Amino acid sequence: MVLQRPVMNDLPVYKQGAAPEGPDSFKLSSNENPFGPLPSVVDAVASRLGLINTYPAISAPELTDALSVRLGVDAECLAFGAGSVEVASQLIHASAGAGDEVIFAWRSFEAYPSLVKIAGATPVMVPLTADHRHDLDAMADAVTENTRLILICNPNNPTGGVVSTAELDAFMARVPSNILVVVDEAYVHFNTDPDTAVGLDFFRRYQNVAVLHTFSKAYGLAGLRVGYAIARPEVAANLRRVSVPFAVSDLAQHAAVTSLAVEPELEERIAVIRAERARVEAALDEQGWGLERSHGNFVWLNTGAATVAVNEVLIESGILGRAFPGEGIRVSIGSAAANDRFIEAARRAHKLS
Ligand SMILES: *Cc1c(COP(=O)(O)O)cnc(C)c1O
């Protein structure tokens, strides 16, 4: 056997959401956008295909300019990666190594524990509250002299809960100002709750806050891999240092630039997804699931010990969600047809829950 790092034995391979087993099932396991790409985005990508023999611009200049204007932040505060999961990895690598601790809520985004361990650091996983939201008091209590980074997923994947402005302010008052707090806003476009902490506002108000955004979810570019951090220039520069060179393809950069230019069209689609979420939640409320409100493009069935049994009924009905045995099932909001099917499957499964 060749020598490998001992941590390899402790790293699961990232599990992709279940794929449809036939034409009659719906993949609602990866929070993908049910709409295909906009024609203008397809055209932008097509127009760049003749360049794929060359490396992309490493600094993503056009995307940087467009985002800088769109967000009202300096260009030097932006750093990119192949999806925001890669940027999360950059943030962890830039902040934490052997002996350092990274705090995040659990259950939250499945990639966090592995990314922290790959960096050689120690994950500190703080259980969610009884209503499946971040327990910010317990997270502040978990800070030690070894803490280097805190991840806050807002809205939280997979449970959909949010952290309010007042809660995050109270938390920031307790966290030492030399520890970076990262607000992962992968689902920010699906959230209309006015009390939710807005990452960009916190970035402006606190020197030690960074924000993660992605084009994968609301903008429907999951297959092209582009996300970014908004961070202080020193931190953003370090993210460029630890990034994999040329990770964001030219196709991804131009699809993202075009998406920003057609945001109103994308907003219409996002509004449809939010309306579908409300429809699914109303139907599940009527069935008696007692759902907590989700602010992402998914809902969370709090099935606990019945998770596997409920998930079997969903699978038999062609609904492929993401089940966490013993905890619950996250089901993405899909097309109207997929959501209809999910509502019917949930009706059949409810007696098991
Ligand atoms: C989907 C997701 C991401 C990022 O996805 P990318 O495709 O890598 O941009 C980041 N954070 C959370 C919480 C997510 O659910």
Coordinates of N, CA and C and ligand atoms in Angstrom, one line a residue, residues 30-31 82-86 109 112 153 155 157 184 186-187 213-217 222 225-227 330, ligand 1:
S30 N -31.4 17.2 -5.2 CA -30.3 18.0 -5.3 C -30.6 19.5 -5.4
N31 N -31.8 19.9 -5.1 CA -32.2 21.3 -5.1 C -31.8 22.0 -6.4
A82 N -15.2 26.9 -8.5 CA -16.1 26.0 -9.3 C -17.2 25.6 -8.4
G83 N -18.2 26.5 -8.3 CA -19.3 26.4 -7.4 C -18.9 26.9 -6.1
S84 N -19.9 27.3 -5.3 CA -19.6 27.9 -4.0 C -19.1 26.9 -3.0
V85 N -19.3 25.6 -3.3 CA -18.7 24.6 -2.5 C -17.2 24.6 -2.6
E86 N -16.6 25.0 -3.8 CA -15.2 25.1 -3.9 C -14.7 26.4 -3.1
F109 N -25.3 21.6 5.6 CA -24.8 21.2 4.2 C -23.8 20.1 4.4
Y112 N -19.8 20.3 4.4 CA -19.0 20.9 5.4 C -18.0 20.0 6.1
C153 N -25.3 28.6 7.6 CA -26.0 28.3 6.3 C -27.4 28.9 6.4
P155 N -30.6 30.5 4.2 CA -31.4 29.5 4.9 C -30.6 28.2 4.9
N157 N -29.6 24.4 4.6 CA -29.8 23.2 3.9 C -29.5 22.1 4.9
D184 N -23.3 31.4 4.3 CA -23.5 30.6 3.1 C -25.0 30.9 2.6
A186 N -26.6 30.1 -0.3 CA -26.9 29.4 -1.6 C -28.4 29.6 -2.0
Y187 N -29.2 29.8 -1.0 CA -30.7 29.8 -1.2 C -31.3 31.2 -1.1
H213 N -22.1 33.0 -2.3 CA -23.2 33.0 -3.2 C -22.9 32.0 -4.3
T214 N -23.9 31.5 -5.0 CA -23.8 30.5 -6.1 C -24.7 30.8 -7.2
F215 N -24.3 30.4 -8.4 CA -25.2 30.5 -9.6 C -25.9 29.2 -9.8
S216 N -25.7 28.2 -8.9 CA -26.2 26.9 -9.1 C -27.7 26.7 -8.9
K217 N -28.2 27.5 -7.9 CA -29.6 27.2 -7.5 C -30.6 28.1 -8.2
A222 N -26.2 24.9 -12.2 CA -25.5 23.9 -11.4 C -24.4 23.1 -12.2
R225 N -20.8 25.2 -12.8 CA -19.9 25.3 -11.6 C -19.3 26.7 -11.5
V226 N -20.1 27.6 -10.9 CA -19.5 28.9 -10.6 C -20.2 29.5 -9.3
G227 N -19.4 29.9 -8.4 CA -19.9 30.5 -7.2 C -18.8 31.5 -6.7
R330 N -35.3 15.7 2.8 CA -35.4 16.9 2.1 C -35.9 16.7 0.7
Ligands
LIG1 C1 -25.9 23.8 -3.2 C2 -25.2 24.4 -2.1 C3 -24.0 25.1 -2.2 C4 -23.2 25.2 -3.5 O1 -23.4 24.7 -4.6 P1 -22.4 24.9 -5.8 O2 -23.1 24.2 -6.9 O3 -21.1 24.3 -5.4 O4 -22.3 26.4 -6.0 C5 -23.4 25.7 -1.2 N1 -23.9 25.7 0.0 C6 -25.1 25.1 0.2 C7 -25.7 25.1 1.6 C8 -25.8 24.4 -0.8 O5 -26.9 23.8 -0.5

